[in-house]
Amino acid sequence: MTDLSPTPDAPEVLPESAVAPPDHTAGVEGRPEPHKAGMVCFLVSEAAFFSTLIMAYVIFLRHGSAGPTPAEALSLPLVLGNTACLLLSSVTVHLAERSLRKGNVGTFRLLWAATILLGVLFLVGTAVEWRGLIRDHGLTIGVNLFGTTYYTLVGFHAFHVTLGVLSLTAVLGVSARGLLPGTAPLPVTLVGWYWHFVDIVWVVVFLVVYVLGR
Amino acid sequence: MTDPAATDRRPTIEAPKPTVWPLVLSLGLALAGAGAALGTVAFLAVGGLFFAVALWNWLAELLPGRGHEAEPIAGPAPAPVAGRPGTVETLGPGMAGYRMRLPEKIHPISAGLKGGLAGGVAMPAPALIWGVLSGHGVWFPVNLLAGLALPGIDDLSVAELEAFRPTLFALGVVIHATISAVIGLVYGVLLPTLPGAPRWQLLVGGVVIPLIWTGASYGLMGVANPVLRHYVDWAWFAVSQFVFGLVAAAVVVRSEKVIVPPAGTGGAAPPPTPGEGGRP
Amino acid sequence: MATAEAEPAAAPAAATRPPWTATLHGWVVTVDHKKLGILYVLMAVGFILVAGAAALMMRLQLWAPNLALLPPTTFNQFFTLHGTTMVFFVGMPLLIGIANFAVPLMIGARDMAFPRLNAFGFWATLFGGLLVYFSMVVPGGPPAVGWFAYAPLTENSFARGPGVDCWALGLIVSGFGTTTAAINFAVTTLSLRCPGMTLRKVPFFVWVMFWTSVQILVVMPPLTAALVMLEFDRQLGAHFFDTQAGGSAYLWQHLFWFFGHPEVYILVLPAFGMISEVVPVFSRKVLFGYEFMAAATAAIAFISLGVWAHHMFAVGMSRALDLFFAAASMLVSIPTGIKLFNWLATVYGGKLVLKSPMLFALGFLSMFVIGGLTGIILACAPVDLQVTDTYFVVGHFHWVLIGGTVFGIFSAIHYWYPKATGRMLSERLAKWQFWLLFLGFILTFAPMHVAGILGMPRRIYTYGPGRGWELWNQLATLGALLQAPSYLLFAYNIVASLWKGKPAGDDPWDAWTLEWATPSPPPAYNFAVVPTVRSRRPLWDLKHPDDPDWKYE
């Protein structure tokens, strides 16, 4: 049963070997893998989202009225630790993917769990930092423009880290039940990309908020 | 499914199963939004619950073998698309409705460039003569031209404008060369399309276009370059445009014509076959 | 289940017709791009009737000076809902819905790349819209802030009820839907084209939808971010747009228009694509200058990202910014002009078939130019300073959105309806609809330009006598009354033709793209065998094997 029944005059339109691919998304050789392309598009939109928040932060940077300024409130040591956690987690997620590609499922799960742990550490670090900001400096979202922009930007990043930790955990759960086929399953690649993206956003946030803007 | 036995023998296509979870997920989002808007915890809780349950089930459908079903190829087959050989009538020269008028030979693009540059070399002569005759000196017109791109020139005095200024000179040369080359290219493309003898092309290129250009400059220069407009002598301005036009047009008209096959003929000989033709 | 899937609700009464509950269930849980596309369109038709009724009420209120048909607040709420609905819940869903139906068919794919996400896109848009309309029943009623919701009018101090929250959160939810739809279109176009269809050979509508998706991906998230900031201001006491605490109303304008202007192109580019499908088929000629059209589309997509502040000349930015945005805005007219001349060149010398899709396409070609020209007038900062926030602007953008987007959409619906349902629309009703719309539209919006030049500000609920505005407002109201039946005729036509329409057959227009090689309506899997193409008009190649397109491309 064919759609475009080729007429004898136009045999070139349908090759004889045209067989129905089994899957609805079965593509053509050489085209981008849909899920990967979709993740790239999603990350583009995420980048546009964070760019807006970062821009708002920069615009309001020197507009502080009353209340604590970045220089008074932000302290580097804790944040450096947080940053180290997140950067290290990018390394572990990369190594995890590589060991899975080599067929080493045990190492993969170990490194993947380490990534989750580092992500959780980052979130705990952020929580500690925020507690300090609120308790010691009286900085809340409503105090001044610094509080407004800071909590929005860093909060949304932390929210994305949370989503990342949940996704990483979901992949680990699926892997533990043995439902991840092959040596480079898509969920691992995609969640890995997302995690790298969250890290890159953090590098920018760190530079803008804690280095250049302080 | 009408008859399982019959469908089983048919070929199938793997397709995603219908699912309610995207609906529940977005309903959860909207309910949570309503909760946030009203400050009602109940809405937030129900929305959050919907969201969580839908997300969980949606993810479960992504597991291999869960969310897909085999869709039998059961619908009506499309009618085969029949070929209608011989129904395409290609318009050719001499047929009614044939409008393509492509010159078989045209001036090469390089001719326009050469013409523009030659005109550009000749053009400064009247401008410089004007500079000397008006007592401002040869650098005055150059500096004025550079004012097209350099807004700061408003602040310079006449004495400063008469002196040699390296940046303004360099800028003036760049502006002059660019505009000359671009106008020359326009000449190269435009002039061969004019019907009739070369003298008409000379008339258009040497007189008509410079006149239009001068008129447009007169109108626009107040915005683009107020300083030039203030100091320039429009008669001399027009003369330099005529010089440019005549030289550029002459170079273009005298250049050797070449045969360029029209696009869409696959590089074949010129006989014009409008490939994507209409049907009678 | 499979029967309910394969059997469209629209099918003629057959002996084996499933119960209506099963049919309804099939539509609710569907992930089929064709059904979702139809759902999008139906949703938009519902919203267009509501928002159109609001517009009609406003026009009646402006019939004469000092009328008291609508109280001032209600008037403000009506134009807010009207604008928001028409942009987010009529314009975009119609375009996305039609594309949802057509794009996979046109590129020889079985479905969109992410069918479940596609369903989410539809439902998020619908529930987002319902959330906006939920504001009708909250204390204080719907927002009265205009569709671009300038700060600080939206802050707690000025908009006390939860109406603005419903509006903002509804737009965030529907924004998720739009973004996922854009991801879906981009990936479908990149990954699921049938063998042989390189990116240079995609049907033009598909190419345009790809660039529209790129635009959505870049500008929708900033809107979401701005709305989130607004909600943080309102709910958590943040100060982004709270001018009394150092926040910036100016920032809202930048953020909103960074979305808002590309949005205008998001609304009109797909219409360009639809016209580019209809005009060649009904001129019996190939689309003139495909490559130039393709490049112009990409150029518009890029340039449109750098023109937003032409909405803000009156804010008093700076001379440099005014100049930059005025120049950039005028730059858009170049690729747009390229497109227009290419359509004209396609029509020129063609053997025109004046069926309803072509009528609307010709309406588009004639009217969009006028809207574009008043756009160039408005792009001149000095002129804009004179007529900004007057009815001249209202006339201008309605001219573009109706003369451009709506005519394009109607053209596309009349073109693809036979494919979607297997039935032809009534040509007689379509012609009535066209002429009522065409004349009513001109009569409504042309006088607005005059009223605007005479100084009538937009968004006033009434006006005093003796300013010379009465005549123009009465003409506009008459025009609105003339237009209104055309939308009702359309709604009636698409419903009634399901039963009364002539059977369409697979290829009623003798067209050239792949969707016409499927049955009408197409089965769930679209193509039993994925086709292979060699040119931009695969069906032309099949129909005219002695003179196929691929020899020339």
PDB file of N, CA and C in Angstrom, chain B residues 81-142:
ATOM      1  N   VAL B  81      -1.428   9.611  -7.601  1.00  0.00           N
ATOM      2  CA  VAL B  81      -1.286  10.849  -8.348  1.00  0.00           C
ATOM      3  C   VAL B  81      -0.933  10.489  -9.786  1.00  0.00           C
ATOM      4  N   ALA B  82      -1.838  10.819 -10.679  1.00  0.00           N
ATOM      5  CA  ALA B  82      -1.641  10.412 -12.063  1.00  0.00           C
ATOM      6  C   ALA B  82      -0.762  11.408 -12.800  1.00  0.00           C
ATOM      7  N   GLY B  83       0.128  10.888 -13.584  1.00  0.00           N
ATOM      8  CA  GLY B  83       0.936  11.755 -14.416  1.00  0.00           C
ATOM      9  C   GLY B  83       0.121  12.256 -15.598  1.00  0.00           C
ATOM     10  N   ARG B  84       0.358  13.479 -15.973  1.00  0.00           N
ATOM     11  CA  ARG B  84      -0.335  14.019 -17.144  1.00  0.00           C
ATOM     12  C   ARG B  84       0.714  14.501 -18.133  1.00  0.00           C
ATOM     13  N   PRO B  85       1.411  13.575 -18.732  1.00  0.00           N
ATOM     14  CA  PRO B  85       2.509  13.982 -19.617  1.00  0.00           C
ATOM     15  C   PRO B  85       1.970  14.827 -20.768  1.00  0.00           C
ATOM     16  N   GLY B  86       2.759  15.757 -21.163  1.00  0.00           N
ATOM     17  CA  GLY B  86       2.402  16.554 -22.323  1.00  0.00           C
ATOM     18  C   GLY B  86       1.491  17.713 -22.021  1.00  0.00           C
ATOM     19  N   THR B  87       1.127  17.900 -20.718  1.00  0.00           N
ATOM     20  CA  THR B  87       0.220  19.000 -20.420  1.00  0.00           C
ATOM     21  C   THR B  87       0.967  20.293 -20.127  1.00  0.00           C
ATOM     22  N   VAL B  88       2.286  20.185 -19.958  1.00  0.00           N
ATOM     23  CA  VAL B  88       3.046  21.401 -19.715  1.00  0.00           C
ATOM     24  C   VAL B  88       3.445  21.990 -21.051  1.00  0.00           C
ATOM     25  N   GLU B  89       2.980  23.174 -21.296  1.00  0.00           N
ATOM     26  CA  GLU B  89       3.358  23.840 -22.526  1.00  0.00           C
ATOM     27  C   GLU B  89       4.316  24.950 -22.159  1.00  0.00           C
ATOM     28  N   THR B  90       5.500  24.895 -22.681  1.00  0.00           N
ATOM     29  CA  THR B  90       6.472  25.906 -22.334  1.00  0.00           C
ATOM     30  C   THR B  90       6.329  27.082 -23.276  1.00  0.00           C
ATOM     31  N   LEU B  91       6.262  28.239 -22.678  1.00  0.00           N
ATOM     32  CA  LEU B  91       6.200  29.446 -23.497  1.00  0.00           C
ATOM     33  C   LEU B  91       7.539  29.631 -24.197  1.00  0.00           C
ATOM     34  N   GLY B  92       7.470  29.961 -25.460  1.00  0.00           N
ATOM     35  CA  GLY B  92       8.702  30.214 -26.183  1.00  0.00           C
ATOM     36  C   GLY B  92       8.641  31.555 -26.873  1.00  0.00           C
ATOM     37  N   PRO B  93       9.754  31.998 -27.418  1.00  0.00           N
ATOM     38  CA  PRO B  93       9.759  33.277 -28.128  1.00  0.00           C
ATOM     39  C   PRO B  93       8.744  33.243 -29.262  1.00  0.00           C
ATOM     40  N   GLY B  94       7.994  34.314 -29.400  1.00  0.00           N
ATOM     41  CA  GLY B  94       7.040  34.394 -30.489  1.00  0.00           C
ATOM     42  C   GLY B  94       5.650  33.954 -30.122  1.00  0.00           C
ATOM     43  N   MET B  95       5.517  33.234 -28.965  1.00  0.00           N
ATOM     44  CA  MET B  95       4.178  32.793 -28.589  1.00  0.00           C
ATOM     45  C   MET B  95       3.470  33.923 -27.854  1.00  0.00           C
ATOM     46  N   ALA B  96       2.136  33.883 -27.931  1.00  0.00           N
ATOM     47  CA  ALA B  96       1.359  34.924 -27.249  1.00  0.00           C
ATOM     48  C   ALA B  96       1.587  34.812 -25.748  1.00  0.00           C
ATOM     49  N   GLY B  97       1.805  35.912 -25.098  1.00  0.00           N
ATOM     50  CA  GLY B  97       2.007  35.909 -23.667  1.00  0.00           C
ATOM     51  C   GLY B  97       3.458  35.779 -23.254  1.00  0.00           C
ATOM     52  N   TYR B  98       4.331  35.564 -24.217  1.00  0.00           N
ATOM     53  CA  TYR B  98       5.744  35.440 -23.888  1.00  0.00           C
ATOM     54  C   TYR B  98       6.324  36.818 -23.655  1.00  0.00           C
ATOM     55  N   ARG B  99       6.881  37.001 -22.450  1.00  0.00           N
ATOM     56  CA  ARG B  99       7.305  38.357 -22.103  1.00  0.00           C
ATOM     57  C   ARG B  99       8.781  38.469 -21.815  1.00  0.00           C
ATOM     58  N   MET B 100       9.478  37.362 -21.818  1.00  0.00           N
ATOM     59  CA  MET B 100      10.863  37.436 -21.356  1.00  0.00           C
ATOM     60  C   MET B 100      11.706  38.172 -22.377  1.00  0.00           C
ATOM     61  N   ARG B 101      12.344  39.231 -21.938  1.00  0.00           N
ATOM     62  CA  ARG B 101      13.249  39.972 -22.811  1.00  0.00           C
ATOM     63  C   ARG B 101      14.608  39.998 -22.132  1.00  0.00           C
ATOM     64  N   LEU B 102      15.404  39.009 -22.404  1.00  0.00           N
ATOM     65  CA  LEU B 102      16.731  39.008 -21.819  1.00  0.00           C
ATOM     66  C   LEU B 102      17.720  39.360 -22.905  1.00  0.00           C
ATOM     67  N   PRO B 103      18.553  40.361 -22.677  1.00  0.00           N
ATOM     68  CA  PRO B 103      19.593  40.635 -23.665  1.00  0.00           C
ATOM     69  C   PRO B 103      20.516  39.422 -23.752  1.00  0.00           C
ATOM     70  N   GLU B 104      20.841  39.031 -24.952  1.00  0.00           N
ATOM     71  CA  GLU B 104      21.706  37.854 -25.085  1.00  0.00           C
ATOM     72  C   GLU B 104      23.097  38.142 -24.551  1.00  0.00           C
ATOM     73  N   LYS B 105      23.530  39.380 -24.806  1.00  0.00           N
ATOM     74  CA  LYS B 105      24.873  39.744 -24.328  1.00  0.00           C
ATOM     75  C   LYS B 105      24.733  40.930 -23.390  1.00  0.00           C
ATOM     76  N   ILE B 106      25.489  40.897 -22.325  1.00  0.00           N
ATOM     77  CA  ILE B 106      25.432  42.018 -21.392  1.00  0.00           C
ATOM     78  C   ILE B 106      26.852  42.445 -21.037  1.00  0.00           C
ATOM     79  N   HIS B 107      26.974  43.646 -20.508  1.00  0.00           N
ATOM     80  CA  HIS B 107      28.284  44.085 -20.036  1.00  0.00           C
ATOM     81  C   HIS B 107      28.649  43.270 -18.810  1.00  0.00           C
ATOM     82  N   PRO B 108      29.906  42.887 -18.684  1.00  0.00           N
ATOM     83  CA  PRO B 108      30.296  42.151 -17.480  1.00  0.00           C
ATOM     84  C   PRO B 108      30.198  43.058 -16.257  1.00  0.00           C
ATOM     85  N   ILE B 109      30.047  42.446 -15.099  1.00  0.00           N
ATOM     86  CA  ILE B 109      29.942  43.229 -13.865  1.00  0.00           C
ATOM     87  C   ILE B 109      31.183  44.084 -13.667  1.00  0.00           C
ATOM     88  N   SER B 110      32.340  43.530 -14.092  1.00  0.00           N
ATOM     89  CA  SER B 110      33.579  44.271 -13.877  1.00  0.00           C
ATOM     90  C   SER B 110      33.556  45.594 -14.621  1.00  0.00           C
ATOM     91  N   ALA B 111      32.792  45.675 -15.736  1.00  0.00           N
ATOM     92  CA  ALA B 111      32.750  46.928 -16.483  1.00  0.00           C
ATOM     93  C   ALA B 111      32.169  48.037 -15.621  1.00  0.00           C
ATOM     94  N   GLY B 112      31.114  47.708 -14.861  1.00  0.00           N
ATOM     95  CA  GLY B 112      30.528  48.701 -13.983  1.00  0.00           C
ATOM     96  C   GLY B 112      31.522  49.173 -12.938  1.00  0.00           C
ATOM     97  N   LEU B 113      32.243  48.216 -12.385  1.00  0.00           N
ATOM     98  CA  LEU B 113      33.242  48.551 -11.376  1.00  0.00           C
ATOM     99  C   LEU B 113      34.305  49.464 -11.955  1.00  0.00           C
ATOM    100  N   LYS B 114      34.786  49.087 -13.149  1.00  0.00           N
ATOM    101  CA  LYS B 114      35.822  49.905 -13.800  1.00  0.00           C
ATOM    102  C   LYS B 114      35.291  51.298 -14.077  1.00  0.00           C
ATOM    103  N   GLY B 115      34.052  51.344 -14.597  1.00  0.00           N
ATOM    104  CA  GLY B 115      33.463  52.644 -14.901  1.00  0.00           C
ATOM    105  C   GLY B 115      33.363  53.508 -13.656  1.00  0.00           C
ATOM    106  N   GLY B 116      32.904  52.890 -12.563  1.00  0.00           N
ATOM    107  CA  GLY B 116      32.761  53.638 -11.323  1.00  0.00           C
ATOM    108  C   GLY B 116      34.095  54.184 -10.853  1.00  0.00           C
ATOM    109  N   LEU B 117      35.116  53.333 -10.932  1.00  0.00           N
ATOM    110  CA  LEU B 117      36.424  53.781 -10.450  1.00  0.00           C
ATOM    111  C   LEU B 117      36.989  54.861 -11.361  1.00  0.00           C
ATOM    112  N   ALA B 118      36.804  54.688 -12.688  1.00  0.00           N
ATOM    113  CA  ALA B 118      37.294  55.714 -13.614  1.00  0.00           C
ATOM    114  C   ALA B 118      36.581  57.033 -13.348  1.00  0.00           C
ATOM    115  N   GLY B 119      35.258  56.950 -13.179  1.00  0.00           N
ATOM    116  CA  GLY B 119      34.501  58.159 -12.851  1.00  0.00           C
ATOM    117  C   GLY B 119      34.987  58.753 -11.545  1.00  0.00           C
ATOM    118  N   GLY B 120      35.280  57.870 -10.608  1.00  0.00           N
ATOM    119  CA  GLY B 120      35.750  58.334  -9.315  1.00  0.00           C
ATOM    120  C   GLY B 120      37.082  59.068  -9.421  1.00  0.00           C
ATOM    121  N   VAL B 121      37.917  58.648 -10.364  1.00  0.00           N
ATOM    122  CA  VAL B 121      39.206  59.328 -10.556  1.00  0.00           C
ATOM    123  C   VAL B 121      38.979  60.688 -11.201  1.00  0.00           C
ATOM    124  N   ALA B 122      38.034  60.744 -12.140  1.00  0.00           N
ATOM    125  CA  ALA B 122      37.818  61.995 -12.869  1.00  0.00           C
ATOM    126  C   ALA B 122      37.052  63.023 -12.040  1.00  0.00           C
ATOM    127  N   MET B 123      36.199  62.530 -11.168  1.00  0.00           N
ATOM    128  CA  MET B 123      35.274  63.406 -10.466  1.00  0.00           C
ATOM    129  C   MET B 123      35.938  64.467  -9.583  1.00  0.00           C
ATOM    130  N   PRO B 124      37.007  64.118  -8.865  1.00  0.00           N
ATOM    131  CA  PRO B 124      37.582  65.126  -7.975  1.00  0.00           C
ATOM    132  C   PRO B 124      38.068  66.366  -8.708  1.00  0.00           C
ATOM    133  N   ALA B 125      38.375  66.248 -10.019  1.00  0.00           N
ATOM    134  CA  ALA B 125      38.937  67.398 -10.720  1.00  0.00           C
ATOM    135  C   ALA B 125      38.069  68.653 -10.563  1.00  0.00           C
ATOM    136  N   PRO B 126      36.788  68.591 -10.965  1.00  0.00           N
ATOM    137  CA  PRO B 126      35.994  69.813 -10.793  1.00  0.00           C
ATOM    138  C   PRO B 126      35.869  70.230  -9.339  1.00  0.00           C
ATOM    139  N   ALA B 127      35.798  69.248  -8.431  1.00  0.00           N
ATOM    140  CA  ALA B 127      35.662  69.588  -7.017  1.00  0.00           C
ATOM    141  C   ALA B 127      36.889  70.355  -6.531  1.00  0.00           C
ATOM    142  N   LEU B 128      38.074  69.878  -6.955  1.00  0.00           N
ATOM    143  CA  LEU B 128      39.303  70.531  -6.507  1.00  0.00           C
ATOM    144  C   LEU B 128      39.428  71.904  -7.154  1.00  0.00           C
ATOM    145  N   ILE B 129      39.027  71.985  -8.451  1.00  0.00           N
ATOM    146  CA  ILE B 129      39.090  73.282  -9.127  1.00  0.00           C
ATOM    147  C   ILE B 129      38.216  74.281  -8.377  1.00  0.00           C
ATOM    148  N   TRP B 130      37.011  73.789  -7.976  1.00  0.00           N
ATOM    149  CA  TRP B 130      36.136  74.681  -7.217  1.00  0.00           C
ATOM    150  C   TRP B 130      36.801  75.134  -5.920  1.00  0.00           C
ATOM    151  N   GLY B 131      37.451  74.147  -5.258  1.00  0.00           N
ATOM    152  CA  GLY B 131      38.116  74.480  -4.002  1.00  0.00           C
ATOM    153  C   GLY B 131      39.126  75.596  -4.190  1.00  0.00           C
ATOM    154  N   VAL B 132      39.929  75.496  -5.272  1.00  0.00           N
ATOM    155  CA  VAL B 132      40.968  76.497  -5.515  1.00  0.00           C
ATOM    156  C   VAL B 132      40.316  77.828  -5.894  1.00  0.00           C
ATOM    157  N   LEU B 133      39.334  77.761  -6.824  1.00  0.00           N
ATOM    158  CA  LEU B 133      38.728  79.002  -7.317  1.00  0.00           C
ATOM    159  C   LEU B 133      37.994  79.749  -6.199  1.00  0.00           C
ATOM    160  N   SER B 134      37.367  78.992  -5.312  1.00  0.00           N
ATOM    161  CA  SER B 134      36.601  79.663  -4.262  1.00  0.00           C
ATOM    162  C   SER B 134      37.503  80.198  -3.165  1.00  0.00           C
ATOM    163  N   GLY B 135      38.801  79.872  -3.234  1.00  0.00           N
ATOM    164  CA  GLY B 135      39.740  80.397  -2.262  1.00  0.00           C
ATOM    165  C   GLY B 135      39.845  79.563  -1.000  1.00  0.00           C
ATOM    166  N   HIS B 136      39.136  78.413  -0.955  1.00  0.00           N
ATOM    167  CA  HIS B 136      39.208  77.586   0.246  1.00  0.00           C
ATOM    168  C   HIS B 136      40.370  76.603   0.202  1.00  0.00           C
ATOM    169  N   GLY B 137      40.910  76.362  -1.007  1.00  0.00           N
ATOM    170  CA  GLY B 137      42.004  75.401  -1.115  1.00  0.00           C
ATOM    171  C   GLY B 137      41.516  74.003  -1.423  1.00  0.00           C
ATOM    172  N   VAL B 138      42.444  73.111  -1.770  1.00  0.00           N
ATOM    173  CA  VAL B 138      42.065  71.785  -2.280  1.00  0.00           C
ATOM    174  C   VAL B 138      41.543  70.870  -1.191  1.00  0.00           C
ATOM    175  N   TRP B 139      41.882  71.137   0.057  1.00  0.00           N
ATOM    176  CA  TRP B 139      41.464  70.174   1.098  1.00  0.00           C
ATOM    177  C   TRP B 139      40.038  70.409   1.548  1.00  0.00           C
ATOM    178  N   PHE B 140      39.525  71.586   1.243  1.00  0.00           N
ATOM    179  CA  PHE B 140      38.192  71.935   1.722  1.00  0.00           C
ATOM    180  C   PHE B 140      37.120  70.935   1.257  1.00  0.00           C
ATOM    181  N   PRO B 141      37.034  70.653  -0.061  1.00  0.00           N
ATOM    182  CA  PRO B 141      36.002  69.688  -0.500  1.00  0.00           C
ATOM    183  C   PRO B 141      36.197  68.301   0.088  1.00  0.00           C
ATOM    184  N   VAL B 142      37.456  67.890   0.251  1.00  0.00           N
ATOM    185  CA  VAL B 142      37.705  66.553   0.818  1.00  0.00           C
ATOM    186  C   VAL B 142      37.157  66.483   2.233  1.00  0.00           C
TER     187      VAL B 142
END
